[in-house]
PDB file of C-alpha atoms in Angstrom:
ATOM      1  CA  MET A 194      83.100 156.603 121.358  1.00 53.00           C
ATOM      2  CA  SER A 195      79.964 158.633 122.008  1.00 56.00           C
ATOM      3  CA  PRO A 196      80.084 161.643 124.351  1.00 57.00           C
ATOM      4  CA  VAL A 197      79.312 161.008 128.007  1.00 63.00           C
ATOM      5  CA  GLN A 198      75.681 161.774 128.750  1.00 62.00           C
ATOM      6  CA  THR A 199      74.002 162.850 131.964  1.00 66.00           C
ATOM      7  CA  SER A 200      72.289 159.971 133.780  1.00 79.00           C
ATOM      8  CA  PRO A 201      71.245 157.690 130.893  1.00 95.00           C
ATOM      9  CA  GLN A 202      68.570 155.120 131.665  1.00 96.00           C
ATOM     10  CA  LEU A 203      70.775 152.286 130.422  1.00 98.00           C
ATOM     11  CA  ILE A 204      74.562 151.958 130.101  1.00 98.00           C
ATOM     12  CA  VAL A 205      75.731 149.487 127.451  1.00 98.00           C
ATOM     13  CA  ILE A 206      79.403 148.547 127.281  1.00 98.00           C
ATOM     14  CA  GLY A 207      80.786 146.366 124.482  1.00 98.00           C
ATOM     15  CA  PHE A 208      84.240 144.802 124.247  1.00 98.00           C
ATOM     16  CA  MET A 209      85.925 143.940 120.961  1.00 98.00           C
ATOM     17  CA  GLY A 210      87.636 140.648 120.191  1.00 96.00           C
ATOM     18  CA  GLY A 211      91.328 140.157 119.438  1.00 94.00           C
ATOM     19  CA  ARG A 212      93.348 143.354 119.107  1.00 94.00           C
ATOM     20  CA  VAL A 213      90.553 145.305 117.437  1.00 96.00           C
ATOM     21  CA  ARG A 214      89.936 148.936 118.340  1.00 96.00           C
ATOM     22  CA  GLY A 215      86.616 149.961 119.787  1.00 97.00           C
ATOM     23  CA  ASN A 216      85.706 152.179 116.826  1.00 96.00           C
ATOM     24  CA  ASN A 217      86.261 149.551 114.108  1.00 95.00           C
ATOM     25  CA  LEU A 218      82.827 149.374 112.466  1.00 95.00           C
ATOM     26  CA  VAL A 219      83.755 146.341 110.384  1.00 94.00           C
ATOM     27  CA  HIS A 220      83.022 144.413 113.584  1.00 96.00           C
ATOM     28  CA  ARG A 221      79.537 143.846 114.944  1.00 96.00           C
ATOM     29  CA  GLU A 222      80.470 144.771 118.497  1.00 98.00           C
ATOM     30  CA  ALA A 223      81.247 148.352 117.494  1.00 98.00           C
ATOM     31  CA  LEU A 224      78.432 148.537 114.965  1.00 98.00           C
ATOM     32  CA  LEU A 225      75.840 147.459 117.519  1.00 98.00           C
ATOM     33  CA  ALA A 226      76.962 150.119 119.992  1.00 98.00           C
ATOM     34  CA  LYS A 227      76.769 152.778 117.284  1.00 98.00           C
ATOM     35  CA  GLU A 228      73.287 151.693 116.193  1.00 98.00           C
ATOM     36  CA  LEU A 229      71.956 151.605 119.749  1.00 98.00           C
ATOM     37  CA  GLN A 230      73.376 155.030 120.540  1.00 98.00           C
ATOM     38  CA  GLU A 231      71.831 156.504 117.411  1.00 98.00           C
ATOM     39  CA  CYS A 232      68.435 154.914 118.123  1.00 97.00           C
ATOM     40  CA  TYR A 233      68.294 155.986 121.779  1.00 97.00           C
ATOM     41  CA  PRO A 234      70.499 159.081 122.113  1.00 96.00           C
ATOM     42  CA  ARG A 235      68.676 160.434 125.172  1.00 94.00           C
ATOM     43  CA  ARG A 236      67.885 157.184 126.982  1.00 96.00           C
ATOM     44  CA  MET A 237      70.984 155.077 126.467  1.00 97.00           C
ATOM     45  CA  TYR A 238      74.753 155.396 126.612  1.00 98.00           C
ATOM     46  CA  ALA A 239      76.249 152.714 124.358  1.00 98.00           C
ATOM     47  CA  THR A 240      79.860 152.382 123.259  1.00 98.00           C
ATOM     48  CA  ALA A 241      82.496 149.746 122.547  1.00 98.00           C
ATOM     49  CA  PHE A 242      86.074 149.402 123.753  1.00 98.00           C
ATOM     50  CA  ALA A 243      89.092 147.328 122.849  1.00 98.00           C
ATOM     51  CA  ASN A 244      89.275 144.466 125.357  1.00 98.00           C
ATOM     52  CA  ARG A 245      92.503 145.958 126.731  1.00 97.00           C
ATOM     53  CA  ASP A 246      90.739 149.238 127.590  1.00 98.00           C
ATOM     54  CA  ALA A 247      88.586 148.104 130.497  1.00 98.00           C
ATOM     55  CA  HIS A 248      90.086 150.853 132.669  1.00 98.00           C
ATOM     56  CA  SER A 249      88.648 153.489 130.312  1.00 98.00           C
ATOM     57  CA  ALA A 250      85.269 151.758 130.336  1.00 98.00           C
ATOM     58  CA  LEU A 251      85.264 151.734 134.136  1.00 98.00           C
ATOM     59  CA  GLU A 252      86.056 155.448 134.327  1.00 97.00           C
ATOM     60  CA  ILE A 253      83.087 156.249 132.090  1.00 97.00           C
ATOM     61  CA  VAL A 254      80.693 153.950 133.955  1.00 98.00           C
ATOM     62  CA  LEU A 255      81.625 155.477 137.310  1.00 97.00           C
ATOM     63  CA  ARG A 256      81.219 158.987 135.889  1.00 97.00           C
ATOM     64  CA  LEU A 257      77.790 158.177 134.446  1.00 97.00           C
ATOM     65  CA  LEU A 258      76.573 156.670 137.722  1.00 97.00           C
ATOM     66  CA  ASP A 259      77.732 159.679 139.750  1.00 96.00           C
ATOM     67  CA  LYS A 260      74.500 161.633 139.350  1.00 93.00           C
ATOM     68  CA  ASP A 261      75.314 164.344 141.884  1.00 93.00           C
ATOM     69  CA  ARG A 262      78.815 164.770 140.422  1.00 93.00           C
ATOM     70  CA  ASN A 263      80.526 164.706 143.816  1.00 94.00           C
ATOM     71  CA  GLY A 264      83.227 162.267 142.753  1.00 93.00           C
ATOM     72  CA  THR A 265      82.019 159.285 144.767  1.00 94.00           C
ATOM     73  CA  LEU A 266      79.154 156.820 144.383  1.00 96.00           C
ATOM     74  CA  SER A 267      76.547 156.604 147.091  1.00 97.00           C
ATOM     75  CA  ALA A 268      74.736 153.386 147.939  1.00 97.00           C
ATOM     76  CA  ASP A 269      71.685 154.693 146.079  1.00 97.00           C
ATOM     77  CA  GLU A 270      73.693 155.571 142.955  1.00 97.00           C
ATOM     78  CA  LYS A 271      75.145 152.070 142.901  1.00 97.00           C
ATOM     79  CA  ARG A 272      71.782 150.424 143.496  1.00 96.00           C
ATOM     80  CA  ASP A 273      70.156 152.366 140.652  1.00 96.00           C
ATOM     81  CA  ALA A 274      72.772 151.254 138.097  1.00 98.00           C
ATOM     82  CA  ARG A 275      71.377 149.700 134.918  1.00 98.00           C
ATOM     83  CA  ILE A 276      74.264 148.184 132.967  1.00 98.00           C
ATOM     84  CA  VAL A 277      74.568 145.674 130.126  1.00 98.00           C
ATOM     85  CA  ILE A 278      77.974 144.290 129.088  1.00 99.00           C
ATOM     86  CA  TYR A 279      78.672 142.281 125.938  1.00 98.00           C
ATOM     87  CA  GLY A 280      81.618 141.094 123.894  1.00 98.00           C
ATOM     88  CA  HIS A 281      83.018 138.667 121.334  1.00 98.00           C
ATOM     89  CA  SER A 282      86.045 136.360 121.746  1.00 97.00           C
ATOM     90  CA  TRP A 283      88.552 138.016 124.119  1.00 97.00           C
ATOM     91  CA  GLY A 284      85.968 140.770 124.441  1.00 98.00           C
ATOM     92  CA  ALA A 285      83.484 138.270 125.870  1.00 98.00           C
ATOM     93  CA  SER A 286      86.063 137.200 128.422  1.00 98.00           C
ATOM     94  CA  GLU A 287      86.633 140.861 129.246  1.00 98.00           C
ATOM     95  CA  ALA A 288      82.871 141.374 129.652  1.00 98.00           C
ATOM     96  CA  VAL A 289      82.840 138.872 132.522  1.00 98.00           C
ATOM     97  CA  ALA A 290      86.036 140.307 134.001  1.00 98.00           C
ATOM     98  CA  PHE A 291      84.493 143.786 133.844  1.00 98.00           C
ATOM     99  CA  ALA A 292      81.347 142.563 135.604  1.00 98.00           C
ATOM    100  CA  ARG A 293      83.615 141.100 138.273  1.00 98.00           C
ATOM    101  CA  ARG A 294      85.300 144.485 138.729  1.00 98.00           C
ATOM    102  CA  LEU A 295      81.895 146.080 139.198  1.00 98.00           C
ATOM    103  CA  ASN A 296      81.003 143.354 141.678  1.00 98.00           C
ATOM    104  CA  ALA A 297      84.013 144.351 143.781  1.00 98.00           C
ATOM    105  CA  LEU A 298      82.537 147.882 143.835  1.00 98.00           C
ATOM    106  CA  SER A 299      79.039 146.611 144.759  1.00 98.00           C
ATOM    107  CA  ILE A 300      77.630 147.790 141.416  1.00 98.00           C
ATOM    108  CA  PRO A 301      74.914 145.554 139.900  1.00 98.00           C
ATOM    109  CA  VAL A 302      74.780 144.455 136.259  1.00 98.00           C
ATOM    110  CA  LEU A 303      71.511 143.676 134.494  1.00 98.00           C
ATOM    111  CA  LEU A 304      72.937 141.397 131.805  1.00 99.00           C
ATOM    112  CA  THR A 305      76.183 140.006 130.395  1.00 98.00           C
ATOM    113  CA  ILE A 306      76.314 138.643 126.841  1.00 98.00           C
ATOM    114  CA  GLN A 307      79.170 136.450 125.593  1.00 98.00           C
ATOM    115  CA  VAL A 308      79.690 135.632 121.922  1.00 98.00           C
ATOM    116  CA  ASP A 309      82.163 132.808 121.241  1.00 98.00           C
ATOM    117  CA  SER A 310      84.004 133.629 124.435  1.00 98.00           C
ATOM    118  CA  VAL A 311      87.755 132.928 124.431  1.00 97.00           C
ATOM    119  CA  GLN A 312      89.294 133.206 127.871  1.00 96.00           C
ATOM    120  CA  LYS A 313      92.055 135.751 128.245  1.00 94.00           C
ATOM    121  CA  ARG A 314      95.111 135.020 130.346  1.00 92.00           C
ATOM    122  CA  HIS A 315      94.484 135.515 134.063  1.00 92.00           C
ATOM    123  CA  GLU A 316      90.718 135.812 133.503  1.00 95.00           C
ATOM    124  CA  ASN A 317      87.783 133.483 134.141  1.00 96.00           C
ATOM    125  CA  ASP A 318      85.034 133.698 131.539  1.00 97.00           C
ATOM    126  CA  ALA A 319      83.060 130.678 132.788  1.00 98.00           C
ATOM    127  CA  ASP A 320      81.790 131.800 136.193  1.00 98.00           C
ATOM    128  CA  ILE A 321      79.382 134.726 136.226  1.00 98.00           C
ATOM    129  CA  PRO A 322      79.730 136.894 139.348  1.00 98.00           C
ATOM    130  CA  PRO A 323      76.775 137.357 141.725  1.00 98.00           C
ATOM    131  CA  ASN A 324      76.175 141.031 140.900  1.00 98.00           C
ATOM    132  CA  VAL A 325      74.946 139.970 137.433  1.00 98.00           C
ATOM    133  CA  ARG A 326      71.186 139.435 137.263  1.00 98.00           C
ATOM    134  CA  GLU A 327      71.119 137.580 133.923  1.00 98.00           C
ATOM    135  CA  ALA A 328      73.752 136.119 131.591  1.00 98.00           C
ATOM    136  CA  ILE A 329      73.655 134.484 128.169  1.00 98.00           C
ATOM    137  CA  ASN A 330      76.259 132.696 126.062  1.00 98.00           C
ATOM    138  CA  PHE A 331      76.372 132.214 122.275  1.00 98.00           C
ATOM    139  CA  TYR A 332      79.050 129.914 120.869  1.00 98.00           C
ATOM    140  CA  GLN A 333      80.170 127.687 117.993  1.00 96.00           C
ATOM    141  CA  THR A 334      82.421 124.623 118.041  1.00 92.00           C
ATOM    142  CA  ASP A 335      83.791 124.423 114.486  1.00 90.00           C
ATOM    143  CA  GLY A 336      87.258 125.298 113.252  1.00 82.00           C
ATOM    144  CA  LEU A 337      90.528 125.979 115.029  1.00 82.00           C
ATOM    145  CA  LEU A 338      89.160 128.721 117.280  1.00 89.00           C
ATOM    146  CA  HIS A 339      85.857 128.375 119.074  1.00 89.00           C
ATOM    147  CA  GLY A 340      84.216 129.689 122.188  1.00 94.00           C
ATOM    148  CA  ARG A 341      83.292 128.413 125.616  1.00 95.00           C
ATOM    149  CA  ASN A 342      80.241 126.174 125.435  1.00 97.00           C
ATOM    150  CA  ARG A 343      78.961 126.706 128.962  1.00 98.00           C
ATOM    151  CA  ILE A 344      78.782 129.443 131.560  1.00 98.00           C
ATOM    152  CA  GLU A 345      77.546 129.057 135.117  1.00 98.00           C
ATOM    153  CA  ALA A 346      76.458 131.351 137.921  1.00 98.00           C
ATOM    154  CA  VAL A 347      78.642 131.714 140.990  1.00 98.00           C
ATOM    155  CA  ASN A 348      75.398 132.189 142.914  1.00 98.00           C
ATOM    156  CA  PRO A 349      72.364 130.741 141.079  1.00 98.00           C
ATOM    157  CA  ARG A 350      70.041 132.487 143.547  1.00 98.00           C
ATOM    158  CA  GLN A 351      71.219 135.865 142.288  1.00 98.00           C
ATOM    159  CA  THR A 352      72.085 135.145 138.641  1.00 98.00           C
ATOM    160  CA  THR A 353      69.892 133.519 135.998  1.00 98.00           C
ATOM    161  CA  ILE A 354      71.722 131.889 133.099  1.00 98.00           C
ATOM    162  CA  LEU A 355      69.394 132.504 130.158  1.00 98.00           C
ATOM    163  CA  GLY A 356      71.113 129.808 128.120  1.00 98.00           C
ATOM    164  CA  ASN A 357      74.150 128.522 126.256  1.00 98.00           C
ATOM    165  CA  TYR A 358      73.217 128.647 122.554  1.00 98.00           C
ATOM    166  CA  LYS A 359      75.192 126.852 119.872  1.00 97.00           C
ATOM    167  CA  SER A 360      75.457 128.026 116.254  1.00 96.00           C
ATOM    168  CA  SER A 361      76.859 126.158 113.256  1.00 95.00           C
ATOM    169  CA  TYR A 362      77.763 127.534 109.836  1.00 94.00           C
ATOM    170  CA  LYS A 363      78.827 124.392 107.984  1.00 91.00           C
ATOM    171  CA  GLY A 364      75.746 124.382 105.758  1.00 87.00           C
ATOM    172  CA  ASP A 365      74.802 128.020 106.107  1.00 90.00           C
ATOM    173  CA  PRO A 366      77.888 130.255 105.808  1.00 93.00           C
ATOM    174  CA  VAL A 367      77.910 133.909 106.817  1.00 95.00           C
ATOM    175  CA  SER A 368      79.753 136.473 104.701  1.00 92.00           C
ATOM    176  CA  CYS A 369      82.980 137.796 106.229  1.00 91.00           C
ATOM    177  CA  ALA A 370      84.160 139.610 103.103  1.00 87.00           C
ATOM    178  CA  ASN A 371      85.616 142.629 104.929  1.00 87.00           C
ATOM    179  CA  TYR A 372      87.889 140.538 107.151  1.00 90.00           C
ATOM    180  CA  PRO A 373      91.584 139.778 106.463  1.00 87.00           C
ATOM    181  CA  TRP A 374      92.345 136.583 104.542  1.00 86.00           C
ATOM    182  CA  PHE A 375      94.049 135.078 107.597  1.00 85.00           C
ATOM    183  CA  ALA A 376      90.878 135.351 109.681  1.00 88.00           C
ATOM    184  CA  ARG A 377      88.717 134.047 106.845  1.00 88.00           C
ATOM    185  CA  THR A 378      91.038 131.077 106.377  1.00 88.00           C
ATOM    186  CA  PHE A 379      91.951 130.027 109.910  1.00 88.00           C
ATOM    187  CA  MET A 380      89.184 131.501 112.119  1.00 91.00           C
ATOM    188  CA  ARG A 381      86.228 131.441 109.770  1.00 91.00           C
ATOM    189  CA  SER A 382      83.559 130.031 112.098  1.00 94.00           C
ATOM    190  CA  HIS A 383      84.777 132.286 114.901  1.00 95.00           C
ATOM    191  CA  ILE A 384      84.180 135.379 112.781  1.00 95.00           C
ATOM    192  CA  GLU A 385      81.022 133.994 111.204  1.00 96.00           C
ATOM    193  CA  ILE A 386      79.302 134.056 114.593  1.00 97.00           C
ATOM    194  CA  GLU A 387      80.646 137.600 115.013  1.00 97.00           C
ATOM    195  CA  ASN A 388      78.805 138.520 111.811  1.00 96.00           C
ATOM    196  CA  ASP A 389      75.709 136.350 112.236  1.00 97.00           C
ATOM    197  CA  PRO A 390      72.680 138.662 111.896  1.00 96.00           C
ATOM    198  CA  VAL A 391      70.473 136.179 113.766  1.00 97.00           C
ATOM    199  CA  VAL A 392      72.737 136.099 116.818  1.00 98.00           C
ATOM    200  CA  TRP A 393      73.225 139.856 116.870  1.00 98.00           C
ATOM    201  CA  GLY A 394      69.537 140.492 116.291  1.00 98.00           C
ATOM    202  CA  LYS A 395      68.832 138.508 119.455  1.00 98.00           C
ATOM    203  CA  ILE A 396      71.502 140.451 121.306  1.00 98.00           C
ATOM    204  CA  ALA A 397      70.059 143.795 120.221  1.00 98.00           C
ATOM    205  CA  ALA A 398      66.583 142.691 121.338  1.00 98.00           C
ATOM    206  CA  LEU A 399      67.903 141.580 124.739  1.00 98.00           C
ATOM    207  CA  ILE A 400      69.569 144.941 125.245  1.00 98.00           C
ATOM    208  CA  ARG A 401      66.563 146.973 124.142  1.00 98.00           C
ATOM    209  CA  ALA A 402      64.403 145.001 126.561  1.00 98.00           C
ATOM    210  CA  LYS A 403      66.460 146.406 129.423  1.00 98.00           C
ATOM    211  CA  LEU A 404      65.384 149.985 128.758  1.00 96.00           C
ATOM    212  CA  PRO A 405      62.985 151.009 131.542  1.00 90.00           C
TER     213      PRO A 405
END
């Protein structure tokens, strides 16, 4: 996790799939956060969390938004928030749940990005809350484990769904050499989309476009 900065222009929060720790650079979620932070150390705060660590992510977001450091967020501090949330698998489900938590606090979100979203228990990864300006969903349908194929806006007047984009790796496999044999055998397509450079290149471009 990168150190907390003072008033970054963009806050980027990633959530890992499965039971993966936020600093596991074998996984694209963590690697993307690291690359973004290194590219924009003064303008962006980017980091990744395990999907069970949303409470830690929320603490950091609230601290970053509190520009006057008085311990509470004013209406202006909330309004000025520029936040992107992304995740893979359970992490994608957590990305939507996290946006919903921010919605309850009246904090806007610029963009949510779901990659092969697998809904966690007691969560809803299909309906994007109205504080989110834009949302996009990448998924695949092969193998035993695959993601949600469609997301929708709770309020289409406030949230634009940029698209639900399907990938397939049957004729064009992606290397997952650093993953355990179990994942490569039983969840191959699910981790192929996690490693797909085309998908993650699009995600990186979407995030960079949100810098003021």
